[in-house]
Short mmCIF file of C-alpha atoms in Angstrom, two decimals:
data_model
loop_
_atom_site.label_atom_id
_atom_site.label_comp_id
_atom_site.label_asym_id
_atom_site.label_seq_id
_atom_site.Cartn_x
_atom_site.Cartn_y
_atom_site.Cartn_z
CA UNK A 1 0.00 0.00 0.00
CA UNK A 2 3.10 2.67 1.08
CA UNK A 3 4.51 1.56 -2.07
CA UNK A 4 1.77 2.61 -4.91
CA UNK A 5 1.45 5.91 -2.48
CA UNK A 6 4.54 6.39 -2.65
CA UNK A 7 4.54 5.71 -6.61
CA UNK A 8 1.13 8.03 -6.62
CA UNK A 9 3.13 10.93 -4.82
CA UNK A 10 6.56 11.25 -6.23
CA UNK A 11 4.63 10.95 -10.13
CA UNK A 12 2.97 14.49 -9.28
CA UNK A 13 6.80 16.33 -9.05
CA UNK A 14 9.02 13.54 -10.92
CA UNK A 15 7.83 12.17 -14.60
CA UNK A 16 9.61 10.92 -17.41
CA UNK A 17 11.24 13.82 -18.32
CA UNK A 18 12.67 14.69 -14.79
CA UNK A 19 11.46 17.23 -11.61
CA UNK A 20 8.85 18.94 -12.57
CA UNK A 21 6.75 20.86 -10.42
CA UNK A 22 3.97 22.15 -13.13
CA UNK A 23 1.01 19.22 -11.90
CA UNK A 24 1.85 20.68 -8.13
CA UNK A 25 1.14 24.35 -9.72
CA UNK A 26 -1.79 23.16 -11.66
CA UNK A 27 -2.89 21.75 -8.72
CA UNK A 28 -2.50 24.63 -6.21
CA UNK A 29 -4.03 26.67 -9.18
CA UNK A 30 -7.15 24.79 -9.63
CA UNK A 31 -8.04 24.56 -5.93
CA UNK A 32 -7.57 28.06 -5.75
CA UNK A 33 -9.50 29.34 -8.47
CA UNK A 34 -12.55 26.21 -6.96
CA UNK A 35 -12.16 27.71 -3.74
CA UNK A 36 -13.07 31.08 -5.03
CA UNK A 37 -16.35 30.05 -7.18
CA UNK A 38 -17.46 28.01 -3.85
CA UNK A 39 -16.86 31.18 -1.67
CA UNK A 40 -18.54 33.05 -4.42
CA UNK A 41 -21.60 33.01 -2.17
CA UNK A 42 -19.84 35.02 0.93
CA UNK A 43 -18.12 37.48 -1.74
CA UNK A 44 -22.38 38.11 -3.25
CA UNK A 45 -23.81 38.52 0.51
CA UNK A 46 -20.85 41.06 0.98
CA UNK A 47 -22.01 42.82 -2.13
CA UNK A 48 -25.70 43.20 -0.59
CA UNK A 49 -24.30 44.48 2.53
CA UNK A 50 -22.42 47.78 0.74
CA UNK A 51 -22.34 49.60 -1.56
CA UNK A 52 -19.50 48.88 -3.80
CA UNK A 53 -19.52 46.78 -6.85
CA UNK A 54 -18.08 43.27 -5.02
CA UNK A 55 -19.75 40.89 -7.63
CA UNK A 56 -17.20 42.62 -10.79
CA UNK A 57 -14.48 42.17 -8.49
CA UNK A 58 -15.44 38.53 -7.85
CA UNK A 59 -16.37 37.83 -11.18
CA UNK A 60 -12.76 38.84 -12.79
CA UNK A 61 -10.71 37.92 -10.52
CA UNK A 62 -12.64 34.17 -10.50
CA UNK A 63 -12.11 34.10 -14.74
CA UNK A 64 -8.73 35.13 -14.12
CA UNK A 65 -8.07 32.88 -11.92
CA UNK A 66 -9.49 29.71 -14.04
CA UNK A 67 -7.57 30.95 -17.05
CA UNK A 68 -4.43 31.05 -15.07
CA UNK A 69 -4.90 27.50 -13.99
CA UNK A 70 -5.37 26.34 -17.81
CA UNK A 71 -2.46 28.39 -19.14
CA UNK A 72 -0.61 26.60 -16.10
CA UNK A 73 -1.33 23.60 -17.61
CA UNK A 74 -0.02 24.17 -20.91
CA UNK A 75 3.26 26.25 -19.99
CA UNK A 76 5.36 23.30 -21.89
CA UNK A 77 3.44 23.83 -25.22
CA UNK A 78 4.39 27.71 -26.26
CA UNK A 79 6.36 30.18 -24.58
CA UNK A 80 2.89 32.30 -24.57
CA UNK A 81 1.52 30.12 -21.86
CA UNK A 82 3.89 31.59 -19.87
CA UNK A 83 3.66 35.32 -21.06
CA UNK A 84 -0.44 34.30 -20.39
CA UNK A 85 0.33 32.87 -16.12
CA UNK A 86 1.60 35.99 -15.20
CA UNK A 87 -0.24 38.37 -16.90
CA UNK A 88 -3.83 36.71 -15.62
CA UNK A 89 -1.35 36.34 -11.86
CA UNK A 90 -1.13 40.15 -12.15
CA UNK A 91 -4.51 40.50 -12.81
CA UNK A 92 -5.78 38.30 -10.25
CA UNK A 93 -3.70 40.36 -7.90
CA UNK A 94 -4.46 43.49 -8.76
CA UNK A 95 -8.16 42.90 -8.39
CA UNK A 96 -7.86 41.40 -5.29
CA UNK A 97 -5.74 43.79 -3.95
CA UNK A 98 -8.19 46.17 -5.26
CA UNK A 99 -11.07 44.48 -3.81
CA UNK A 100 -9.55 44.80 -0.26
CA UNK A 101 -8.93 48.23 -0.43
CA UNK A 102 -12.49 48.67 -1.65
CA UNK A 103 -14.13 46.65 0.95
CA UNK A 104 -12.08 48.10 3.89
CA UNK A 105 -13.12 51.96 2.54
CA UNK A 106 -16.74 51.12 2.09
CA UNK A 107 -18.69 53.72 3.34
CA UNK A 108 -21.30 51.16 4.88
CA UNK A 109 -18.37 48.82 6.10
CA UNK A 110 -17.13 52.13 8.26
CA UNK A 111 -20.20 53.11 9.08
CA UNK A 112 -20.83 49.33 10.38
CA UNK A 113 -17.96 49.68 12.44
CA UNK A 114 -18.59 52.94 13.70
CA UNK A 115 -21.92 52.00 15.62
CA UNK A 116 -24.02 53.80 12.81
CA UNK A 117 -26.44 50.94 12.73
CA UNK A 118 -28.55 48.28 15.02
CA UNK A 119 -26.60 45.44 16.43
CA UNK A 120 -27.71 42.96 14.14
CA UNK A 121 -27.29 44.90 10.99
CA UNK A 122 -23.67 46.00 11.95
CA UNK A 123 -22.38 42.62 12.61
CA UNK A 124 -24.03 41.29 9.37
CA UNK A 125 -22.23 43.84 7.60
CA UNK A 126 -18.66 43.57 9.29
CA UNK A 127 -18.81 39.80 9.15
CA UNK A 128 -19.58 39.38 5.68
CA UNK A 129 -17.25 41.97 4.68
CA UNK A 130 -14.48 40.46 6.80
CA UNK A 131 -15.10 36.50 6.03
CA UNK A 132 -14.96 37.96 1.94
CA UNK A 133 -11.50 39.84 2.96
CA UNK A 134 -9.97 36.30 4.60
CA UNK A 135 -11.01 34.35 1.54
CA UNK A 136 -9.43 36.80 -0.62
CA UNK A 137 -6.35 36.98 1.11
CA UNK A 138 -6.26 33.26 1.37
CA UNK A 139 -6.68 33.34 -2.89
CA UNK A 140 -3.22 35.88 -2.73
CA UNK A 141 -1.31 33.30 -0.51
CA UNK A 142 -1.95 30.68 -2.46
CA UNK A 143 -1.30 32.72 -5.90
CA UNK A 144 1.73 33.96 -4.34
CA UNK A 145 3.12 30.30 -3.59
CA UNK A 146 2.11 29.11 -7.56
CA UNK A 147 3.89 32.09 -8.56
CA UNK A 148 7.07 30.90 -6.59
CA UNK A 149 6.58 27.44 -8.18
CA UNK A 150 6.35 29.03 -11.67
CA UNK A 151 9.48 30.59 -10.79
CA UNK A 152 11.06 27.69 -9.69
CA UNK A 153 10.17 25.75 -12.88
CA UNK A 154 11.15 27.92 -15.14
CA UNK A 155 14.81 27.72 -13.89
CA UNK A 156 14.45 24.15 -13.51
CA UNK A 157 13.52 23.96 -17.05
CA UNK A 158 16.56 26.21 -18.16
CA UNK A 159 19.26 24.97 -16.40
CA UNK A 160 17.79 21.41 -17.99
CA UNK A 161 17.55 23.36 -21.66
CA UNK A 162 21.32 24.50 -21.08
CA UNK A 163 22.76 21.73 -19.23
CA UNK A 164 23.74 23.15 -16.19
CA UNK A 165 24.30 20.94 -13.48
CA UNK A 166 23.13 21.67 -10.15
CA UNK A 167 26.40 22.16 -9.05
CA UNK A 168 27.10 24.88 -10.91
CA UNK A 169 29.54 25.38 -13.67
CA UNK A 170 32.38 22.64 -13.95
#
C-alpha cells in the first residue's frame, strides 16, 4: 500500500522527463481558483451588505483565476503560456488587492464599524465583509506560492535546456 502511495506521490513532481513541479502548480491553481467560485456566495452577501460593486471584483478575478490554472497547464506547449500565467497572476492580484482596499473603505463597512447601525445589521455587515477579505487573502497566498513554483520551474527547465548541473559550472 506505502509503495503505490509512494509511486502516486513522487509521479505528481518527478515524470519521465525529470522534476517537474507544473502538476503541483496546476494543482495549487485549480483549488484556488474552486475555492473562489465556492466562496462566491460570501463574496455576493458582501455585495448586498455595501455599496461597492463586489460581484465585478469577484467575477474577474474568478475568470482570471481559471484561465491562469489552464495556461498553467499548458506552460510546456508555447512560450505564450507563460507570457499568459503571469499576466492573468497580475490581474488576479491586482483585483484582489483592489477588492480589499475597496471593501475596507466602504462607506457602509465604516459606518458598520462605527456604531451607525442596530446590532444585528452591523455585525451582518462587518462579518460578511471580513469573512470575503480572509477568503481573498487566502486566494493571494496561495497565488503567491504558484507564482514561486512558476518561478522555480522555469529555472528548472533552463538549467535542464542548457545543461547546467546543479552544481554549478564545472
Amino acid at each position: 500500500m506505502m509503495g503505490v502511495l509512494k509511486h502516486k506521490v513522487s509521479s505528481i513532481i518527478y515524470n519521465k522527463d525529470g522534476f517537474t513541479l507544473q502538476k503541483i502548480m496546476v494543482i495549487l491553481a485549480m483549488v484556488n481558483a474552486l475555492s473562489q467560485v465556492a466562496f462566491g456566495r460570501i463574496h455576493n452577501e458582501a455585495a448586498y451588505k455595501v455599496s461597492s460593486t463586489v460581484a465585478i471584483f469577484t467575477f474577474i478575478n474568478q475568470i482570471a483565476l481559471i484561465l491562469m490554472a489552464v495556461s498553467l497547464m499548458r506552460i510546456h506547449e508555447k512560450k505564450k503560456y507563460y507570457v499568459f500565467s503571469i499576466l492573468l497572476f497580475l490581474i488576479s492580484t491586482i483585483t484582489m488587492i483592489v477588492y480589499i482596499v475597496t471593501m475596507q473603505g466602504d462607506i457602509y463597512y465604516q459606518t458598520a464599524l462605527n456604531g451607525g447601525y442596530s446590532y444585528e445589521d452591523a455585525i451582518k455587515i462587518v462579518y460578511a465583509i471580513d469573512d470575503s477579505v480572509n477568503f481573498v487573502i487566502f486566494a493571494i497566498v496561495m497565488g503567491c506560492i504558484e507564482m514561486g513554483l512558476f518561478i522555480a520551474e522555469i529555472v528548472i527547465r533552463r538549467r535542464r535546456k542548457h545543461g547546467l548541473s546543479n552544481k554549478g559550472r564545472d
